Coordinates of C-alpha atoms in Angstrom, one line a residue:
M1 CA 161.1 -18.6 12.4
Q2 CA 163.7 -18.1 9.3
A3 CA 163.8 -20.4 6.3
S4 CA 165.9 -20.6 3.0
L5 CA 165.6 -22.8 0.2
E6 CA 168.5 -24.3 -1.9
T7 CA 168.2 -26.3 -5.2
I8 CA 170.1 -29.6 -5.1
S9 CA 169.0 -30.9 -8.5
T10 CA 165.8 -30.7 -10.7
L11 CA 163.6 -32.3 -8.1
E12 CA 166.1 -32.4 -5.0
R13 CA 165.5 -29.1 -2.5
R14 CA 166.7 -28.4 0.5
L15 CA 165.3 -26.2 3.4
K16 CA 167.5 -25.1 6.0
V17 CA 165.0 -23.5 8.8
A18 CA 166.0 -21.4 12.2
V19 CA 163.8 -21.3 15.3
P20 CA 164.3 -19.4 18.2
F21 CA 165.3 -21.2 21.3
D22 CA 163.3 -18.5 23.2
Q23 CA 160.0 -19.7 21.3
I24 CA 161.1 -23.5 22.1
N25 CA 161.8 -23.1 25.6
T26 CA 158.3 -21.1 26.5
E27 CA 156.8 -24.2 24.9
I28 CA 158.7 -26.5 27.0
E29 CA 158.0 -24.8 30.1
N30 CA 154.2 -24.4 29.0
R31 CA 154.0 -27.9 28.5
L32 CA 155.7 -28.9 31.9
K33 CA 153.0 -26.6 33.7
R34 CA 150.3 -28.6 32.1
L35 CA 152.3 -31.6 33.3
Q36 CA 152.5 -30.5 36.6
R37 CA 148.7 -29.8 37.2
T38 CA 148.4 -33.9 37.0
V39 CA 151.4 -35.7 37.4
K40 CA 151.5 -38.1 40.1
L41 CA 154.8 -38.9 41.6
H42 CA 155.5 -41.0 45.0
G43 CA 155.6 -38.7 48.2
F44 CA 153.3 -35.8 46.5
R45 CA 149.8 -35.2 46.4
P46 CA 148.2 -34.9 42.7
G47 CA 148.6 -31.5 41.5
K48 CA 151.2 -30.4 44.4
V49 CA 154.6 -31.9 43.0
P50 CA 157.0 -28.8 42.6
F51 CA 158.1 -27.5 38.9
K52 CA 161.6 -28.3 39.7
V53 CA 161.2 -31.6 40.3
V54 CA 158.8 -32.1 37.2
E55 CA 161.5 -30.4 34.7
Q56 CA 163.9 -33.0 36.5
Q57 CA 161.6 -35.9 36.0
Y58 CA 160.0 -34.9 32.7
G59 CA 162.4 -32.3 31.2
P60 CA 164.5 -34.4 28.8
Q61 CA 161.3 -36.4 27.4
V62 CA 159.3 -33.1 26.9
R63 CA 162.2 -31.4 25.0
Q64 CA 162.4 -33.7 22.6
E65 CA 158.9 -33.9 22.1
V66 CA 158.8 -30.1 21.4
L67 CA 161.7 -30.4 19.4
G68 CA 159.9 -33.0 17.2
D69 CA 156.8 -31.2 17.4
T70 CA 158.6 -27.9 16.3
V71 CA 160.4 -29.6 13.3
E72 CA 157.3 -31.0 12.1
R73 CA 155.4 -27.9 12.4
T74 CA 157.9 -25.4 10.6
F75 CA 158.6 -27.6 7.9
G76 CA 155.1 -27.5 7.1
E77 CA 154.9 -24.1 7.5
A78 CA 158.2 -23.5 5.1
V79 CA 156.6 -25.8 2.2
K80 CA 153.3 -24.1 2.5
D81 CA 155.0 -20.3 1.8
K82 CA 157.5 -21.6 -0.4
Q83 CA 154.5 -23.1 -2.5
L84 CA 156.6 -26.7 -2.7
R85 CA 154.8 -29.9 -3.1
V86 CA 157.0 -32.7 -1.7
A87 CA 157.5 -36.2 -3.0
G88 CA 158.3 -38.4 -0.4
Y89 CA 159.4 -38.1 3.1
P90 CA 161.9 -35.8 4.0
R91 CA 165.4 -36.2 5.6
I92 CA 165.6 -34.1 8.6
E93 CA 169.3 -33.5 10.0
T94 CA 170.0 -31.0 13.0
V95 CA 172.6 -28.2 12.4
K96 CA 175.2 -28.5 14.9
P97 CA 175.5 -25.1 17.0
E98 CA 178.7 -22.7 16.5
A99 CA 177.8 -20.6 19.3
P100 CA 178.3 -22.2 23.2
V101 CA 175.1 -20.5 24.1
P102 CA 173.2 -20.8 20.4
E103 CA 170.1 -18.4 20.0
S104 CA 168.1 -20.9 17.5
F105 CA 167.5 -24.5 17.1
E106 CA 168.4 -25.2 13.5
F107 CA 167.6 -27.9 11.1
T108 CA 167.6 -29.3 7.4
A109 CA 165.1 -31.1 5.6
T110 CA 166.4 -32.7 2.3
F111 CA 163.6 -34.0 0.0
E112 CA 161.6 -34.2 -3.7
I113 CA 159.4 -32.5 -5.0
F114 CA 156.7 -33.4 -7.8
P115 CA 158.0 -32.8 -11.0
E116 CA 156.5 -30.7 -13.8
V117 CA 154.8 -33.2 -16.4
T118 CA 154.9 -31.8 -20.2
L119 CA 152.1 -34.0 -22.2
G120 CA 152.9 -34.5 -25.8
D121 CA 150.8 -34.5 -29.0
L122 CA 149.0 -37.7 -29.4
S123 CA 147.6 -36.5 -32.8
A124 CA 150.5 -38.9 -34.7
A125 CA 149.6 -41.8 -32.3
S126 CA 147.9 -45.0 -33.5
V127 CA 145.6 -47.7 -31.5
E128 CA 144.4 -51.1 -32.8
R129 CA 141.2 -52.2 -30.5
P130 CA 140.5 -55.6 -30.9
A131 CA 137.4 -56.8 -32.5
V132 CA 136.0 -59.8 -31.5
V133 CA 132.9 -61.9 -31.8
V134 CA 131.2 -64.3 -29.1
G135 CA 129.3 -66.8 -31.7
D136 CA 127.8 -70.2 -31.0
A137 CA 131.3 -71.6 -31.4
E138 CA 132.9 -69.9 -28.3
V139 CA 129.6 -71.1 -26.2
D140 CA 130.1 -74.5 -27.0
R141 CA 134.0 -74.6 -26.2
T142 CA 132.9 -72.8 -23.0
I143 CA 130.1 -75.5 -22.1
E144 CA 132.6 -78.2 -22.9
V145 CA 134.9 -76.4 -20.1
L146 CA 132.2 -76.2 -17.7
R147 CA 131.2 -80.0 -18.1
K148 CA 134.9 -80.7 -18.2
Q149 CA 135.3 -79.0 -14.7
R150 CA 132.3 -80.9 -13.2
T151 CA 133.9 -84.2 -14.2
E152 CA 133.4 -87.0 -11.5
Y153 CA 135.1 -90.3 -11.4
E154 CA 133.7 -93.6 -11.0
P155 CA 135.7 -96.7 -9.9
V156 CA 135.8 -99.5 -12.9
D157 CA 136.5 -102.9 -12.8
R158 CA 139.0 -102.8 -16.2
G159 CA 142.5 -101.9 -17.3
A160 CA 143.5 -98.6 -16.8
A161 CA 143.0 -96.2 -20.0
A162 CA 143.6 -92.7 -21.2
G163 CA 141.4 -90.2 -19.6
D164 CA 141.2 -92.7 -16.4
A165 CA 142.0 -91.3 -13.0
V166 CA 144.4 -94.0 -11.4
V167 CA 146.2 -94.0 -7.9
I168 CA 149.7 -95.8 -8.0
D169 CA 152.4 -96.8 -6.0
Y170 CA 155.9 -96.7 -7.9
S171 CA 159.7 -97.0 -7.3
G172 CA 162.7 -96.7 -9.6
Q173 CA 166.3 -97.2 -9.4
I174 CA 169.3 -96.4 -11.4
D175 CA 172.2 -98.8 -11.8
G176 CA 169.9 -100.6 -8.9
V177 CA 170.3 -97.6 -6.4
P178 CA 167.3 -95.4 -5.5
F179 CA 167.3 -91.6 -6.5
D180 CA 165.3 -88.3 -5.4
G181 CA 161.9 -88.6 -6.5
G182 CA 162.1 -91.7 -8.1
S183 CA 159.5 -93.4 -5.4
A184 CA 155.7 -92.5 -4.7
S185 CA 152.6 -94.0 -2.5
G186 CA 149.4 -93.3 -3.7
Q187 CA 150.1 -90.7 -6.4
A188 CA 147.1 -89.6 -8.1
I189 CA 147.1 -88.9 -11.5
V190 CA 144.5 -88.6 -14.6
L191 CA 146.4 -90.7 -17.5
G192 CA 146.8 -88.2 -20.7
E193 CA 147.3 -85.1 -18.8
G194 CA 151.3 -85.2 -19.3
R195 CA 152.3 -85.1 -15.7
L196 CA 154.3 -87.6 -16.2
L197 CA 156.4 -89.0 -18.7
P198 CA 154.7 -90.5 -21.4
D199 CA 157.0 -93.7 -21.5
F200 CA 155.9 -94.0 -17.5
E201 CA 152.2 -93.6 -18.5
K202 CA 152.0 -96.1 -21.6
N203 CA 153.1 -98.8 -19.2
V204 CA 150.6 -98.0 -16.6
I205 CA 147.6 -98.5 -19.4
G206 CA 146.1 -101.6 -18.9
L207 CA 147.1 -102.2 -15.4
A208 CA 143.8 -103.0 -13.3
K209 CA 143.5 -102.5 -9.5
G210 CA 146.0 -104.5 -7.7
E211 CA 148.4 -105.2 -10.7
S212 CA 152.0 -104.4 -11.0
R213 CA 154.8 -103.8 -13.8
T214 CA 158.2 -103.0 -14.0
F215 CA 159.7 -101.6 -17.1
D216 CA 162.5 -99.3 -18.2
V217 CA 162.5 -95.4 -19.0
V218 CA 165.0 -93.1 -20.5
F219 CA 164.9 -89.6 -18.9
P220 CA 165.1 -87.0 -21.5
E221 CA 168.6 -84.9 -22.2
D222 CA 167.0 -82.0 -21.2
Y223 CA 164.8 -83.1 -18.0
H224 CA 164.7 -80.8 -15.7
G225 CA 166.1 -83.2 -13.0
K226 CA 170.2 -82.8 -14.2
E227 CA 171.1 -85.8 -11.8
V228 CA 168.7 -88.0 -13.9
A229 CA 168.8 -86.1 -17.3
G230 CA 169.8 -89.2 -20.1
K231 CA 169.7 -92.0 -17.6
T232 CA 167.6 -95.3 -17.6
A233 CA 165.8 -95.8 -14.7
S234 CA 163.6 -99.3 -14.4
F235 CA 160.5 -98.7 -12.7
T236 CA 158.2 -101.1 -10.8
V237 CA 154.4 -99.8 -10.5
T238 CA 151.4 -101.1 -8.7
V239 CA 148.3 -99.4 -9.5
Q240 CA 146.0 -99.1 -6.4
D241 CA 142.7 -97.6 -7.8
V242 CA 141.1 -97.0 -11.3
R243 CA 138.2 -94.7 -11.9
E244 CA 136.3 -94.0 -15.3
A245 CA 135.5 -90.0 -15.9
K246 CA 131.8 -89.2 -16.1
V247 CA 131.0 -86.0 -17.9
P248 CA 127.5 -84.7 -16.9
A249 CA 125.4 -84.5 -19.3
L250 CA 123.9 -81.3 -21.0
D251 CA 120.9 -81.4 -19.2
G252 CA 118.8 -79.5 -16.9
D253 CA 120.4 -80.8 -14.2
F254 CA 124.0 -79.1 -15.3
A255 CA 122.3 -76.2 -16.2
R256 CA 120.8 -75.7 -12.7
A257 CA 124.3 -76.4 -11.5
L258 CA 125.3 -73.3 -13.4
G259 CA 122.6 -71.3 -11.4
V260 CA 119.8 -71.6 -14.0
A261 CA 116.6 -72.5 -11.7
D262 CA 114.3 -73.7 -14.1
G263 CA 117.2 -75.8 -15.9
D264 CA 116.6 -74.0 -19.2
L265 CA 119.7 -74.9 -21.6
A266 CA 118.5 -71.7 -23.9
K267 CA 118.7 -69.9 -20.9
M268 CA 122.2 -71.2 -19.2
R269 CA 123.2 -70.5 -22.9
D270 CA 122.3 -67.0 -23.2
D271 CA 123.5 -66.5 -19.2
I272 CA 127.0 -68.0 -21.0
R273 CA 127.3 -65.5 -24.0
A274 CA 126.7 -62.8 -21.4
N275 CA 129.2 -63.7 -19.2
L276 CA 131.9 -64.3 -22.4
E277 CA 130.8 -61.0 -24.1
R278 CA 131.2 -59.4 -20.5
E279 CA 135.0 -60.6 -20.3
V280 CA 135.7 -59.9 -23.9
K281 CA 134.3 -56.5 -23.1
R282 CA 136.7 -56.0 -20.2
R283 CA 139.3 -57.3 -22.3
V284 CA 139.5 -55.1 -24.8
E285 CA 138.7 -52.3 -22.8
K286 CA 142.3 -53.7 -20.8
N287 CA 144.3 -53.8 -24.0
V288 CA 143.2 -50.4 -25.1
K289 CA 143.9 -48.8 -22.2
D290 CA 147.4 -50.4 -21.8
Q291 CA 148.1 -49.2 -25.4
V292 CA 147.0 -45.4 -24.5
L293 CA 148.8 -45.4 -21.4
K294 CA 151.8 -46.9 -23.5
V295 CA 151.7 -43.7 -26.0
L296 CA 150.8 -41.5 -22.8
L297 CA 154.3 -42.5 -21.3
E298 CA 156.0 -42.3 -24.5
T299 CA 154.9 -39.1 -25.5
S300 CA 155.3 -37.2 -22.3
T301 CA 158.3 -35.7 -20.3
L302 CA 159.1 -36.0 -16.6
D303 CA 161.6 -36.9 -14.1
V304 CA 160.6 -39.2 -11.6
P305 CA 161.0 -38.7 -8.0
K306 CA 163.1 -41.4 -6.3
A307 CA 161.8 -41.2 -3.2
L308 CA 158.4 -42.1 -4.7
I309 CA 159.9 -45.1 -6.5
D310 CA 160.8 -46.0 -3.4
M311 CA 157.8 -46.2 -1.1
E312 CA 156.4 -48.2 -4.4
I313 CA 159.2 -50.7 -4.2
E314 CA 158.1 -51.1 -0.2
R315 CA 154.3 -51.4 -1.5
L316 CA 155.5 -54.3 -4.0
M317 CA 157.6 -55.9 -1.7
A318 CA 155.3 -56.4 1.3
G319 CA 152.3 -57.4 -1.5
T320 CA 154.7 -60.0 -2.9
A321 CA 155.9 -61.3 0.8
E322 CA 151.9 -61.5 1.5
N323 CA 151.3 -63.5 -1.5
L324 CA 154.0 -65.8 -0.7
K325 CA 153.1 -66.0 2.9
A326 CA 149.6 -67.4 1.6
R327 CA 151.1 -69.6 -0.4
G328 CA 152.9 -71.0 2.5
M329 CA 156.2 -69.6 1.0
G330 CA 157.1 -67.5 3.7
N331 CA 160.3 -68.2 3.8
Q332 CA 161.2 -66.5 0.5
A333 CA 159.9 -63.5 1.3
G334 CA 163.3 -61.7 3.0
T335 CA 165.2 -62.9 0.0
M336 CA 163.9 -60.9 -3.3
P337 CA 166.4 -58.1 -3.9
R338 CA 165.1 -54.7 -4.1
E339 CA 166.3 -54.0 -8.0
V340 CA 163.6 -57.2 -9.0
F341 CA 160.7 -54.8 -8.4
E342 CA 162.3 -51.0 -9.7
P343 CA 161.6 -51.2 -13.2
E344 CA 157.5 -51.8 -12.3
A345 CA 157.6 -49.5 -9.5
R346 CA 159.1 -46.5 -12.1
R347 CA 156.3 -47.4 -14.6
R348 CA 153.4 -47.3 -12.0
V349 CA 155.0 -44.0 -10.4
T350 CA 155.3 -42.7 -14.1
I351 CA 151.6 -43.3 -15.0
G352 CA 150.2 -42.1 -11.8
L353 CA 152.0 -38.9 -12.2
V354 CA 151.2 -38.4 -16.0
L355 CA 147.6 -39.5 -15.0
A356 CA 147.3 -37.1 -12.6
E357 CA 148.5 -34.2 -15.0
V358 CA 145.7 -35.4 -17.5
V359 CA 143.4 -35.1 -14.7
K360 CA 144.5 -31.8 -13.6
T361 CA 144.7 -30.3 -16.7
E362 CA 141.4 -31.6 -18.1
N363 CA 139.3 -31.0 -15.3
I364 CA 138.4 -35.0 -15.1
R365 CA 136.1 -36.2 -12.8
A366 CA 133.9 -39.6 -12.2
E367 CA 130.1 -39.1 -11.9
A368 CA 128.2 -41.3 -9.4
E369 CA 126.2 -42.6 -12.2
Q370 CA 129.6 -43.8 -13.9
I371 CA 130.8 -45.3 -10.3
K372 CA 127.2 -47.6 -10.0
T373 CA 127.2 -48.8 -13.6
V374 CA 130.9 -49.9 -13.1
I375 CA 129.6 -51.6 -9.6
E376 CA 126.5 -53.2 -11.3
D377 CA 128.9 -54.4 -14.1
Y378 CA 131.1 -56.3 -12.0
A379 CA 128.2 -57.2 -9.6
Q380 CA 127.0 -59.2 -12.7
S381 CA 129.5 -61.7 -12.4
Y382 CA 128.1 -63.1 -9.1
E383 CA 125.3 -65.3 -8.1
R384 CA 123.4 -62.4 -5.9
P385 CA 124.1 -59.2 -8.0
D386 CA 122.2 -56.9 -5.7
E387 CA 123.9 -58.2 -2.7
V388 CA 127.5 -57.1 -4.3
V389 CA 126.2 -53.7 -5.1
R390 CA 125.4 -53.1 -1.2
W391 CA 128.7 -54.6 -0.3
Y392 CA 130.4 -52.0 -2.1
Y393 CA 128.4 -49.3 -1.3
Q394 CA 128.6 -50.3 2.6
S395 CA 132.5 -49.1 2.4
A396 CA 133.7 -45.4 1.4
D397 CA 136.9 -47.0 0.7
R398 CA 135.8 -49.5 -1.7
V399 CA 133.4 -47.0 -3.4
R400 CA 136.8 -44.7 -3.8
E401 CA 138.7 -47.7 -5.4
I402 CA 136.0 -47.6 -8.1
E403 CA 136.1 -43.9 -8.1
S404 CA 139.7 -44.5 -9.2
V405 CA 138.8 -46.7 -12.0
V406 CA 136.4 -44.6 -13.4
I407 CA 138.4 -41.3 -13.5
E408 CA 141.2 -43.8 -15.1
N409 CA 138.5 -45.1 -17.8
N410 CA 137.7 -41.5 -18.3
V411 CA 141.5 -40.5 -18.9
V412 CA 141.8 -43.1 -21.5
E413 CA 138.1 -42.1 -23.1
R414 CA 139.2 -38.7 -23.3
L415 CA 142.9 -39.4 -24.7
L416 CA 141.4 -41.9 -27.4
A417 CA 139.5 -39.2 -29.1
R418 CA 143.0 -37.6 -30.1
V419 CA 144.9 -40.6 -31.0
Q420 CA 143.9 -43.1 -34.8
V421 CA 141.8 -45.6 -33.7
T422 CA 141.7 -48.7 -35.9
D423 CA 139.5 -51.9 -35.3
K424 CA 141.2 -55.0 -35.8
P425 CA 140.0 -58.2 -36.1
V426 CA 140.9 -60.8 -33.6
G427 CA 140.1 -64.3 -32.6
F428 CA 138.4 -65.2 -29.3
D429 CA 141.1 -67.5 -28.1
D430 CA 143.8 -64.8 -29.2
L431 CA 142.2 -62.3 -27.0
M432 CA 141.4 -64.6 -24.1
G433 CA 145.0 -65.8 -24.1
N434 CA 143.9 -69.7 -25.1
A435 CA 145.9 -69.7 -28.2
T436 CA 148.1 -72.6 -28.9

């Protein structure tokens, strides 16, 4: 085998490989002979098929197999010999022979290599670490949210009021003509949640089961339905059911519903506080990690292989298509343009390359105890933590996923020692994204 290397650009390379046909023909003959011992053809006993017949029957197929294997093997050998780290997949092209009877089989392989990554100086960079306190007020608000999530609705014999769940039939017309989306049967809503226009909801309030009302509603000029925006519609509404919200009492039964076996409210509050603190810790760590990675990318220098970006785009598109199918929107999966995914794909590939360089230069690893700690921390969010821990350790792939998380955390921790970190007080709702 002979191999020559050409540099096309900073990352792109082209290998030209030549393999003597004598070597290839010998391999073809050897494979055909092995095949001759086992092949079954009509009119011949097994193992007694003449070599010429085997060659005529299977020669072209075996030749293609040998050529394919030769390309794969010699490309790997040439890359190893020239100490190249290939990024993505090579583009293979066979070279058309000039001689009538060529002595060698030649092909070219065009590919990109992994880039040289230059890590920058982080000493002048700054990171703000959110400082959040979980107090009694946050616990109280969380309890109220949990109570509302367990709200039940009971039938009442009165007019509908704000907060009630109602089932209505309605039909609307504009200038005496029905319009799209202007009617529904068995529509369930909770009055006051804002799912319908305020002028519509206020005309439902006061109606009891079986009662009807006709009224006008003016659609706002900026209404999302352009065909009715700014127009006046006449609606007739009939109430089919009225139910009053019953929020569970803050008692032992409520605590037991949240997994506190003895119904102890103090224990329930401690559990909720611990869960909130765990979530705050994760949010703070993610916030800091995002800042560190941003600084790392801004201070590092590298060229990003297009092949890796293309592969990441394919993964993102496949993941999005799966997500759309799971939500019943599979028909939209094929309409997504690749360029929509390019920025995120580039960011992910760049982060991966830079992190890999830090891991290599700093010799960063994930210790078994660290992996165990992260798994146990994840498990605390479930009712049976021990079962979750066992589930993780039952799969090497799942443990490797946690190992990757730990390595990334160790990278961030190492880099945090090189930047200027200041603690910045942040409200609980701001950190959680609940601020209005």
